[in-house]
Short mmCIF file of C-alpha atoms and ligand atoms in Angstrom, two decimals:
data_model
loop_
_atom_site.label_atom_id
_atom_site.label_comp_id
_atom_site.label_asym_id
_atom_site.label_seq_id
_atom_site.Cartn_x
_atom_site.Cartn_y
_atom_site.Cartn_z
CA MET A 1 0.00 0.00 0.00
CA ALA A 2 1.28 3.48 -0.85
CA PHE A 3 1.17 5.89 2.05
CA ASP A 4 1.15 9.68 1.85
CA TYR A 5 4.07 9.75 4.32
CA ASP A 6 6.68 7.47 5.84
CA LEU A 7 6.14 9.22 9.17
CA PHE A 8 3.38 11.42 10.56
CA VAL A 9 4.24 13.09 13.87
CA ILE A 10 1.45 14.41 16.09
CA GLY A 11 2.83 17.17 18.31
CA GLY A 12 5.49 19.80 17.68
CA GLY A 13 7.29 19.71 21.03
CA SER A 14 10.80 18.59 21.90
CA GLY A 15 10.37 14.88 21.11
CA GLY A 16 8.17 15.23 18.03
CA VAL A 17 10.26 17.91 16.36
CA ARG A 18 13.51 16.02 16.91
CA ALA A 19 12.09 12.79 15.50
CA ALA A 20 10.56 14.55 12.48
CA ARG A 21 13.78 16.40 11.65
CA LEU A 22 16.05 13.38 12.02
CA ALA A 23 13.75 11.08 10.06
CA ALA A 24 13.56 13.59 7.20
CA SER A 25 17.11 14.91 7.13
CA GLU A 26 19.14 11.86 8.14
CA ALA A 27 16.99 8.96 6.96
CA GLY A 28 15.47 10.61 3.89
CA ALA A 29 11.94 9.81 5.04
CA LYS A 30 8.87 11.70 3.80
CA VAL A 31 7.62 13.30 6.99
CA ALA A 32 4.69 15.43 8.15
CA LEU A 33 4.07 17.01 11.54
CA ALA A 34 0.86 18.44 12.97
CA GLU A 35 0.80 20.91 15.86
CA GLU A 36 -2.43 22.45 17.14
CA TYR A 37 -0.90 25.31 19.13
CA ARG A 38 2.62 26.72 18.81
CA MET A 39 5.73 25.00 17.51
CA GLY A 40 8.17 24.13 20.29
CA GLY A 41 5.73 22.62 22.76
CA THR A 42 5.78 22.91 26.52
CA CYS A 43 9.55 23.39 26.83
CA VAL A 44 9.79 26.37 24.53
CA ILE A 45 6.39 28.00 24.85
CA ARG A 46 5.26 27.52 28.46
CA GLY A 47 7.92 25.56 30.29
CA CYS A 48 11.69 25.33 30.56
CA VAL A 49 12.63 28.30 28.40
CA PRO A 50 10.32 31.06 29.69
CA LYS A 51 10.72 29.66 33.22
CA LYS A 52 14.51 29.88 33.04
CA LEU A 53 14.30 33.44 31.72
CA MET A 54 12.09 34.27 34.70
CA VAL A 55 14.64 32.61 36.99
CA PHE A 56 17.30 34.94 35.57
CA ALA A 57 15.01 37.96 35.96
CA SER A 58 14.23 37.13 39.57
CA GLY A 59 17.89 36.68 40.51
CA TYR A 60 18.77 40.32 39.98
CA ALA A 61 17.22 41.61 43.20
CA GLY A 62 19.65 39.52 45.25
CA ALA A 63 22.48 40.28 42.84
CA MET A 64 21.97 43.99 43.41
CA ASP A 65 22.12 43.51 47.19
CA ASP A 66 25.34 41.57 46.73
CA ALA A 67 26.73 44.23 44.39
CA ARG A 68 26.27 46.83 47.11
CA ALA A 69 28.09 44.58 49.55
CA PHE A 70 30.97 44.42 47.06
CA GLY A 71 31.18 48.20 46.95
CA TRP A 72 28.97 49.12 44.02
CA GLU A 73 26.50 51.95 44.27
CA VAL A 74 23.37 50.34 42.92
CA ALA A 75 19.81 51.50 43.38
CA ALA A 76 17.13 49.05 42.28
CA GLY A 77 14.25 50.75 40.55
CA GLY A 78 11.39 48.10 40.75
CA PHE A 79 10.82 45.30 38.37
CA ASP A 80 9.10 46.25 35.12
CA TRP A 81 7.01 43.18 34.35
CA PRO A 82 5.46 44.52 31.10
CA LEU A 83 8.95 45.29 29.75
CA PHE A 84 10.19 41.82 30.67
CA ARG A 85 7.06 40.13 29.29
CA GLY A 86 7.38 41.95 26.00
CA LYS A 87 10.95 40.74 25.62
CA LEU A 88 9.94 37.25 26.71
CA ASP A 89 7.17 37.12 24.11
CA ALA A 90 9.58 38.28 21.40
CA GLU A 91 12.13 35.64 22.40
CA LEU A 92 9.53 32.87 22.33
CA ASP A 93 8.37 34.06 18.88
CA ARG A 94 11.99 33.93 17.72
CA LEU A 95 12.50 30.42 19.06
CA GLU A 96 9.22 29.20 17.62
CA GLY A 97 10.34 30.58 14.26
CA ILE A 98 13.60 28.66 14.48
CA TYR A 99 11.78 25.41 15.24
CA ARG A 100 9.50 25.94 12.26
CA THR A 101 12.33 26.90 9.91
CA ASN A 102 14.41 23.91 10.93
CA LEU A 103 11.52 21.58 10.20
CA GLN A 104 10.97 23.22 6.83
CA LYS A 105 14.68 23.05 6.00
CA ALA A 106 14.60 19.33 6.74
CA GLY A 107 11.70 19.00 4.27
CA VAL A 108 8.98 18.24 6.84
CA ASP A 109 5.41 19.17 5.83
CA ILE A 110 3.83 21.18 8.66
CA PHE A 111 0.12 21.19 9.44
CA ASP A 112 -0.95 23.86 11.92
CA ALA A 113 -3.91 21.87 13.08
CA ARG A 114 -5.05 19.37 15.67
CA ALA A 115 -4.60 15.82 14.45
CA THR A 116 -6.23 12.64 15.71
CA LEU A 117 -5.88 9.00 14.79
CA ALA A 118 -8.45 7.58 12.38
CA ASP A 119 -6.83 4.13 12.23
CA PRO A 120 -3.34 2.61 12.73
CA HIS A 121 -2.08 4.23 9.52
CA THR A 122 -4.34 7.29 9.15
CA VAL A 123 -4.30 10.70 10.77
CA ARG A 124 -7.31 13.01 10.57
CA LEU A 125 -6.70 16.76 10.66
CA ALA A 126 -9.13 19.23 12.25
CA ASP A 127 -10.61 20.15 8.86
CA GLY A 128 -11.43 16.49 8.17
CA THR A 129 -8.54 15.89 5.74
CA GLU A 130 -6.98 12.48 6.15
CA LYS A 131 -3.30 11.59 5.64
CA THR A 132 -1.90 8.09 5.65
CA ALA A 133 1.51 7.14 7.00
CA ARG A 134 3.57 3.97 7.36
CA HIS A 135 4.43 5.05 10.92
CA ILE A 136 2.72 7.48 13.28
CA LEU A 137 4.51 9.06 16.23
CA VAL A 138 2.40 10.40 19.09
CA ALA A 139 4.31 13.20 20.84
CA THR A 140 1.48 15.24 22.31
CA GLY A 141 3.08 15.93 25.71
CA GLY A 142 1.18 16.69 28.87
CA ARG A 143 -0.78 19.43 30.59
CA PRO A 144 -1.24 20.68 34.15
CA PHE A 145 -3.55 18.72 36.44
CA VAL A 146 -5.77 20.54 38.92
CA PRO A 147 -7.72 18.43 41.45
CA GLU A 148 -11.46 18.98 41.88
CA PHE A 149 -12.54 21.03 44.89
CA PRO A 150 -14.93 23.92 45.54
CA GLY A 151 -13.51 26.96 43.77
CA ALA A 152 -11.09 25.09 41.48
CA GLU A 153 -12.31 27.28 38.61
CA HIS A 154 -10.55 30.29 40.16
CA VAL A 155 -7.02 28.91 40.07
CA ILE A 156 -4.34 29.27 37.43
CA THR A 157 -1.57 26.86 36.38
CA SER A 158 1.98 27.33 35.16
CA ASN A 159 0.54 27.89 31.66
CA GLU A 160 -0.94 31.22 32.76
CA VAL A 161 2.01 32.59 34.73
CA PHE A 162 3.77 33.75 31.59
CA ARG A 163 0.61 35.59 30.50
CA PHE A 164 0.13 37.80 33.61
CA GLU A 165 -0.89 41.31 32.56
CA ALA A 166 0.60 42.64 35.78
CA LEU A 167 2.52 40.88 38.52
CA PRO A 168 0.20 39.94 41.39
CA LYS A 169 1.08 41.17 44.87
CA ARG A 170 0.13 38.06 46.86
CA VAL A 171 0.24 34.56 45.42
CA LEU A 172 -0.57 31.18 46.91
CA ILE A 173 1.22 28.28 45.26
CA VAL A 174 -0.16 24.79 45.83
CA GLY A 175 2.12 21.76 45.39
CA GLY A 176 5.59 20.73 46.44
CA GLY A 177 7.13 19.46 43.20
CA TYR A 178 9.43 20.98 40.59
CA ILE A 179 6.99 23.56 39.26
CA ALA A 180 5.57 24.70 42.59
CA CYS A 181 9.01 25.20 44.13
CA GLU A 182 10.48 26.87 41.07
CA PHE A 183 7.64 29.40 40.79
CA ALA A 184 7.62 30.03 44.52
CA CYS A 185 11.28 31.09 44.23
CA ILE A 186 10.85 33.01 40.98
CA LEU A 187 7.88 35.05 42.17
CA ASN A 188 9.47 35.62 45.57
CA GLY A 189 12.57 36.95 43.81
CA LEU A 190 10.42 39.28 41.72
CA GLY A 191 9.01 40.80 44.88
CA VAL A 192 5.70 38.94 45.06
CA GLU A 193 4.51 37.86 48.52
CA VAL A 194 4.52 34.06 48.21
CA THR A 195 2.77 31.47 50.34
CA GLN A 196 3.23 27.81 49.39
CA TYR A 197 1.05 24.94 50.56
CA TYR A 198 2.27 21.38 50.37
CA ARG A 199 0.11 18.46 51.49
CA GLY A 200 3.03 16.27 52.71
CA ALA A 201 5.70 16.73 55.35
CA GLN A 202 8.52 17.94 53.09
CA ILE A 203 8.64 19.45 49.58
CA LEU A 204 10.33 17.79 46.57
CA ARG A 205 9.28 14.24 47.40
CA GLY A 206 11.47 11.62 45.76
CA PHE A 207 14.68 13.66 45.94
CA ASP A 208 17.47 13.21 48.49
CA GLU A 209 16.06 14.01 51.91
CA GLU A 210 18.98 16.08 53.12
CA ALA A 211 18.82 18.16 49.94
CA ARG A 212 15.07 18.62 50.32
CA GLY A 213 15.51 19.92 53.84
CA HIS A 214 18.31 22.21 52.77
CA ILE A 215 16.26 23.75 49.95
CA ALA A 216 13.13 24.11 52.08
CA GLY A 217 15.16 25.91 54.75
CA ALA A 218 16.66 28.27 52.21
CA MET A 219 13.28 29.01 50.64
CA CYS A 220 11.87 29.94 54.05
CA ASP A 221 14.94 32.06 54.85
CA ASN A 222 14.40 33.86 51.55
CA GLY A 223 10.93 34.89 52.66
CA ILE A 224 8.60 32.23 51.25
CA ASP A 225 5.83 31.32 53.67
CA LEU A 226 6.07 27.55 53.19
CA ARG A 227 3.32 25.63 54.94
CA VAL A 228 3.62 21.85 54.85
CA GLY A 229 0.84 19.43 55.77
CA THR A 230 -1.63 21.93 54.38
CA VAL A 231 -4.47 21.40 51.93
CA VAL A 232 -6.86 23.89 50.35
CA GLN A 233 -10.48 23.27 51.34
CA ARG A 234 -12.21 25.87 49.20
CA ILE A 235 -11.63 29.08 47.29
CA ASP A 236 -14.14 31.91 46.88
CA ARG A 237 -13.84 35.08 44.86
CA VAL A 238 -14.26 38.08 47.15
CA GLU A 239 -13.86 41.78 46.54
CA GLU A 240 -10.18 41.87 47.54
CA GLY A 241 -9.18 38.74 45.56
CA LEU A 242 -9.40 35.01 46.19
CA TRP A 243 -10.24 33.87 49.69
CA VAL A 244 -8.63 30.53 50.47
CA LYS A 245 -9.77 28.31 53.31
CA SER A 246 -7.24 25.69 54.27
CA THR A 247 -6.99 22.70 56.58
CA ASP A 248 -4.41 24.32 58.88
CA GLY A 249 -6.80 27.12 59.78
CA HIS A 250 -4.69 29.65 57.88
CA ASP A 251 -7.32 31.43 55.81
CA ALA A 252 -6.16 34.32 53.68
CA VAL A 253 -6.84 36.36 50.54
CA TYR A 254 -4.54 36.19 47.51
CA ASP A 255 -4.50 37.89 44.12
CA GLU A 256 -3.74 34.60 42.37
CA VAL A 257 -3.70 30.93 43.36
CA LEU A 258 -1.31 28.84 41.27
CA TYR A 259 -1.81 25.09 41.25
CA ALA A 260 1.27 23.03 40.41
CA THR A 261 -0.09 19.66 41.42
CA GLY A 262 1.37 17.51 38.68
CA ARG A 263 0.80 17.01 34.98
CA VAL A 264 -1.23 14.49 32.98
CA PRO A 265 -0.54 13.04 29.52
CA ASN A 266 -2.40 14.56 26.56
CA THR A 267 -4.19 11.47 25.27
CA GLU A 268 -7.85 12.45 25.51
CA GLY A 269 -9.80 12.58 22.28
CA LEU A 270 -6.86 11.50 20.13
CA GLY A 271 -8.56 8.32 18.93
CA LEU A 272 -5.82 6.22 20.52
CA GLU A 273 -8.02 3.58 22.14
CA GLN A 274 -10.19 3.28 19.01
CA ALA A 275 -7.02 2.62 17.01
CA GLY A 276 -6.12 -0.11 19.50
CA VAL A 277 -3.39 1.76 21.40
CA LYS A 278 -3.21 0.64 25.03
CA LEU A 279 -3.12 3.36 27.68
CA ARG A 280 -1.87 3.06 31.25
CA GLN A 281 -4.19 3.77 34.17
CA ASN A 282 -3.14 7.43 34.30
CA GLY A 283 -3.89 7.87 30.59
CA ALA A 284 -0.26 7.67 29.42
CA VAL A 285 0.50 5.75 26.23
CA GLU A 286 1.98 2.35 27.06
CA VAL A 287 5.21 1.77 25.14
CA ASP A 288 8.06 -0.74 25.10
CA ALA A 289 11.75 0.11 25.42
CA TYR A 290 11.75 1.18 21.75
CA SER A 291 8.78 3.53 22.25
CA GLN A 292 6.49 1.21 20.27
CA THR A 293 2.84 1.08 21.38
CA SER A 294 0.56 -1.95 21.33
CA VAL A 295 -0.17 -1.07 17.66
CA PRO A 296 3.00 -1.85 15.67
CA SER A 297 2.76 1.16 13.33
CA ILE A 298 2.24 3.64 16.18
CA TYR A 299 5.04 4.89 18.46
CA ALA A 300 5.03 7.48 21.23
CA VAL A 301 7.74 9.58 22.87
CA GLY A 302 8.00 12.25 25.56
CA ASP A 303 5.65 13.23 28.36
CA VAL A 304 2.68 11.51 26.73
CA THR A 305 4.35 8.23 27.73
CA ASP A 306 5.06 9.44 31.30
CA ARG A 307 8.47 7.84 31.64
CA VAL A 308 11.05 10.48 32.63
CA ASN A 309 9.24 13.73 31.85
CA LEU A 310 12.12 15.95 30.84
CA THR A 311 12.87 17.65 27.52
CA PRO A 312 16.31 16.08 26.95
CA VAL A 313 14.81 12.65 27.57
CA ALA A 314 12.01 13.25 25.04
CA ILE A 315 14.66 14.33 22.54
CA ARG A 316 16.66 11.13 23.16
CA GLU A 317 13.50 9.04 22.82
CA GLY A 318 12.71 10.74 19.51
CA ALA A 319 16.24 10.11 18.23
CA ALA A 320 16.19 6.47 19.38
CA PHE A 321 12.86 5.99 17.59
CA VAL A 322 14.38 7.25 14.33
CA GLU A 323 17.45 5.01 14.74
CA THR A 324 15.23 2.01 15.36
CA VAL A 325 12.52 2.54 12.76
CA PHE A 326 14.26 4.45 9.97
CA LYS A 327 17.91 3.46 10.24
CA GLY A 328 17.61 -0.22 11.05
CA ASN A 329 19.59 0.21 14.25
CA ALA A 330 17.45 -0.95 17.18
CA THR A 331 18.12 1.63 19.91
CA ARG A 332 16.57 1.97 23.35
CA ALA A 333 16.39 5.40 24.94
CA ASP A 334 18.59 5.24 28.03
CA HIS A 335 16.69 6.24 31.15
CA ALA A 336 19.44 5.40 33.62
CA LEU A 337 21.32 8.07 35.56
CA VAL A 338 19.44 10.99 34.01
CA PRO A 339 20.78 14.16 35.62
CA GLY A 340 18.38 16.97 36.43
CA ALA A 341 18.08 20.38 37.96
CA VAL A 342 15.34 22.10 39.89
CA PHE A 343 15.65 25.83 39.33
CA THR A 344 14.82 26.87 42.84
CA GLN A 345 16.86 29.56 44.55
CA PRO A 346 19.24 28.05 45.56
CA GLU A 347 19.36 25.74 42.58
CA PHE A 348 19.39 21.96 42.93
CA GLY A 349 21.38 19.64 40.69
CA THR A 350 21.02 15.92 41.10
CA VAL A 351 22.02 12.66 39.46
CA GLY A 352 21.74 9.05 40.52
CA MET A 353 20.46 7.57 43.74
CA THR A 354 19.38 9.44 46.82
CA GLU A 355 20.95 8.41 50.11
CA GLU A 356 17.70 6.66 51.02
CA GLU A 357 17.52 4.65 47.77
CA ALA A 358 21.19 3.71 47.86
CA SER A 359 21.19 2.52 51.46
CA ALA A 360 18.27 0.23 50.64
CA HIS A 361 20.44 -1.43 47.97
CA GLY A 362 23.55 -2.16 50.02
CA PRO A 363 26.28 -0.67 52.20
CA ILE A 364 27.10 2.95 51.35
CA GLU A 365 29.30 5.79 52.46
CA VAL A 366 27.91 9.31 52.47
CA TYR A 367 30.24 12.23 51.89
CA ALA A 368 28.72 15.64 52.42
CA THR A 369 29.60 19.19 53.26
CA ALA A 370 27.57 22.34 53.82
CA PHE A 371 29.37 25.64 53.77
CA ARG A 372 29.01 29.36 53.11
CA PRO A 373 30.42 29.99 49.63
CA MET A 374 32.97 32.72 49.10
CA GLN A 375 30.92 35.12 47.00
CA THR A 376 27.70 35.27 48.98
CA GLY A 377 29.55 34.84 52.26
CA PHE A 378 31.58 37.96 51.49
CA ALA A 379 28.34 39.77 50.71
CA GLY A 380 27.10 38.87 54.17
CA ARG A 381 24.53 36.30 53.18
CA GLU A 382 23.96 33.27 55.35
CA ASP A 383 23.26 30.98 52.35
CA ARG A 384 24.92 27.60 52.58
CA VAL A 385 25.84 25.28 49.75
CA LEU A 386 25.32 21.52 50.03
CA MET A 387 27.56 19.05 48.20
CA LYS A 388 26.89 15.37 48.65
CA LEU A 389 28.22 12.14 47.20
CA ILE A 390 26.73 8.71 47.81
CA VAL A 391 29.33 5.98 47.38
CA CYS A 392 28.87 2.21 47.16
CA ALA A 393 31.03 0.76 49.97
CA ARG A 394 31.79 -2.36 47.93
CA SER A 395 32.46 -1.16 44.37
CA ARG A 396 33.52 2.37 45.46
CA LYS A 397 31.38 3.74 42.60
CA VAL A 398 29.71 7.09 43.11
CA LEU A 399 26.01 6.20 43.02
CA GLY A 400 24.59 9.67 43.44
CA CYS A 401 25.56 13.31 43.56
CA HIS A 402 23.37 16.08 44.96
CA ILE A 403 24.28 19.74 44.88
CA VAL A 404 22.34 22.68 46.28
CA ALA A 405 24.10 25.84 45.16
CA ASP A 406 23.95 28.67 42.67
CA HIS A 407 24.67 27.11 39.26
CA ALA A 408 24.15 23.57 40.58
CA GLY A 409 22.52 22.72 37.23
CA GLU A 410 25.76 23.54 35.44
CA MET A 411 27.85 21.59 37.94
CA ILE A 412 25.72 18.45 37.93
CA GLN A 413 25.90 18.19 34.14
CA LEU A 414 29.67 17.67 34.40
CA ALA A 415 29.61 15.44 37.47
CA ALA A 416 27.01 13.31 35.68
CA ILE A 417 29.49 12.45 32.91
CA ALA A 418 31.90 10.96 35.44
CA ILE A 419 29.14 9.12 37.26
CA LYS A 420 27.66 7.79 34.02
CA MET A 421 31.15 6.48 33.18
CA GLY A 422 31.20 4.62 36.50
CA ALA A 423 33.65 6.85 38.35
CA THR A 424 34.66 5.73 41.84
CA LYS A 425 35.19 7.94 44.87
CA GLU A 426 38.93 7.48 44.30
CA ASP A 427 38.54 8.79 40.71
CA PHE A 428 36.93 11.91 42.15
CA ASP A 429 39.75 12.17 44.75
CA ARG A 430 42.58 11.93 42.24
CA THR A 431 41.08 14.75 40.19
CA VAL A 432 42.82 18.00 41.10
CA ALA A 433 40.58 20.72 42.51
CA VAL A 434 39.84 23.88 40.58
CA HIS A 435 40.49 26.58 43.11
CA PRO A 436 38.77 28.67 44.34
CA THR A 437 35.39 27.29 43.28
CA MET A 438 32.42 25.73 45.00
CA ALA A 439 32.69 22.58 42.90
CA GLU A 440 36.19 21.80 44.17
CA GLU A 441 34.51 20.43 47.30
CA LEU A 442 33.39 17.47 45.21
CA VAL A 443 36.99 16.27 44.88
CA THR A 444 38.14 17.16 48.41
CA LEU A 445 35.59 15.29 50.52
CA LYS A 446 37.87 13.32 52.86
CA ALA A 447 35.95 11.17 55.33
CA PRO A 448 32.38 9.88 55.15
CA VAL A 449 29.92 11.72 57.37
CA ARG A 450 27.85 8.55 57.61
CA THR A 451 27.79 4.96 56.51
CA GLY A 452 24.63 3.05 55.90
P1 LIG D 501 5.41 16.98 40.37
O1 LIG D 501 4.90 15.60 40.17
O2 LIG D 501 6.86 17.24 40.44
O3 LIG D 501 4.78 17.57 41.71
C1 LIG D 501 3.39 17.59 41.92
C2 LIG D 501 3.15 18.12 43.32
O4 LIG D 501 1.77 18.32 43.53
C3 LIG D 501 3.63 17.18 44.40
O5 LIG D 501 4.17 17.94 45.43
C4 LIG D 501 2.34 16.47 44.82
O6 LIG D 501 2.34 16.04 46.14
C5 LIG D 501 1.34 17.60 44.68
N1 LIG D 501 -0.01 17.13 44.43
C6 LIG D 501 -0.44 16.20 43.54
N2 LIG D 501 -1.78 16.06 43.60
C7 LIG D 501 -2.20 16.91 44.55
C8 LIG D 501 -3.47 17.21 45.09
N3 LIG D 501 -4.57 16.59 44.65
N4 LIG D 501 -3.55 18.13 46.06
C9 LIG D 501 -2.45 18.75 46.53
N5 LIG D 501 -1.22 18.50 46.06
C10 LIG D 501 -1.09 17.59 45.09
O7 LIG D 501 4.70 17.83 39.24
P2 LIG D 501 4.98 19.27 38.65
O8 LIG D 501 3.66 19.72 38.16
O9 LIG D 501 5.72 20.13 39.60
O10 LIG D 501 5.95 18.96 37.44
C11 LIG D 501 5.59 17.99 36.47
C12 LIG D 501 6.80 17.39 35.82
O11 LIG D 501 7.37 18.33 34.94
C13 LIG D 501 7.93 17.04 36.78
O12 LIG D 501 7.75 15.79 37.37
C14 LIG D 501 9.13 17.08 35.88
O13 LIG D 501 9.25 15.85 35.24
C15 LIG D 501 8.77 18.16 34.88
N6 LIG D 501 9.44 19.44 35.21
C16 LIG D 501 10.80 19.50 35.23
C17 LIG D 501 11.44 20.68 35.53
C18 LIG D 501 12.93 20.72 35.55
O14 LIG D 501 13.56 19.83 35.02
N7 LIG D 501 13.54 21.73 36.18
C19 LIG D 501 10.70 21.90 35.83
C20 LIG D 501 9.29 21.72 35.81
C21 LIG D 501 8.70 20.53 35.50
P3 LIG D 501 2.99 14.63 46.59
O15 LIG D 501 4.47 14.85 46.64
O16 LIG D 501 2.40 14.42 47.95
O17 LIG D 501 2.56 13.63 45.60
#
């Protein structure tokens, strides 16, 4: 049977765009891609990129305080949100343009329309047009999840933060994961009064406990009113804003309530089940190690599969899919030892096992230090940096590295190479320190602080 395309990609985010480009430019495939909103997906349009730009923007208040401590005469004028937002919008337009151009250069046909599956080899566009393809790649990503409760219609999600007309004065953030903690720090840095509710005992569940405690302490020291063990009961719109009633008896009025309570895969209404594609209980597309679904012609990559929901992982999954399906080189996306960063202030970089996970596997040594770094210490700040290595007592391999510090994301990227290569504690030790830096502590940790 002759198909219109070798590959039809649904979704123009990180995973879909990478797969489409590689299949077209490196494997010579005839490729089409449909995107219903803006090219670039969550990462570029309403995720990593605008978030990181906001992280930069919010860091300048502290930087100006530090500059004064270093002898500069600096007077902060207030933060001009409309100016920043205008520049942000222009930057996102520029990036979206690059994504589109790169697809076009690779020879990919772009359809700016919602696409659904009509059958295992047919995609139906919003206007009813049908296109057939030998392979279909579902890369539709995810979207914020907001639980049901009285007043849920009043809340916003991370999607709306970038669209604020004016910066709110008082914000309540609900959740204790990546997004909640990042926006709590960003908005706090921009001068917004931030309260954060988390239902559990400590934010950033799943990460190293010592690091979680360190970050939570720093967030509170920086002025965030973090309330753990707290759940919203109801929200009502009142004259002064949004009145929030909570389980800890702390009722207050906010200008905005931001829910960052997780994300769900975008699989609804795509025709997946009708085409025979199996979904997991949470709605994610079920795939094997090669990203193939239960229907042989249909593959899925990225957040829609809910494996490791990070842009670089979606990109790797997209590339592995092209290797496997279009280059005859069966390739599994590697989900082991994926490094990551949470862009809180202070930043958190992490790779490998937490102390808790590692000690459940076998005997370990924990090397850790917390200290006031030179730059902020000189400026009179109390901020402390945390550097931590988890070492297997038998093989001596470094199983995990956790850094809470300015630029921890940059540092963990490099440490992750060594750890991915199987570096031992002794490999770290025989590496000469770069002095004076914060990262040099990673190669000068002498005795374990604990064994387990
Ligand atoms: P997370 O899964 O990280 O966190 C969700 C948070 O919401 C948790 O604290 C969870 O609590 C809480 N929660 C869930 N349901 C409810 C509820 N019904 N009521 C109250 N609280 C609730 O999701 P995010 O939305 O923060 O981020 C989604 C994903 O996006 C991340 O997992 C990550 O993969 C990716 N991401 C990565 C970033 C990065 O790399 N820097 C930045 C932003 C996002 P509990 O812990 O008790 O379950």
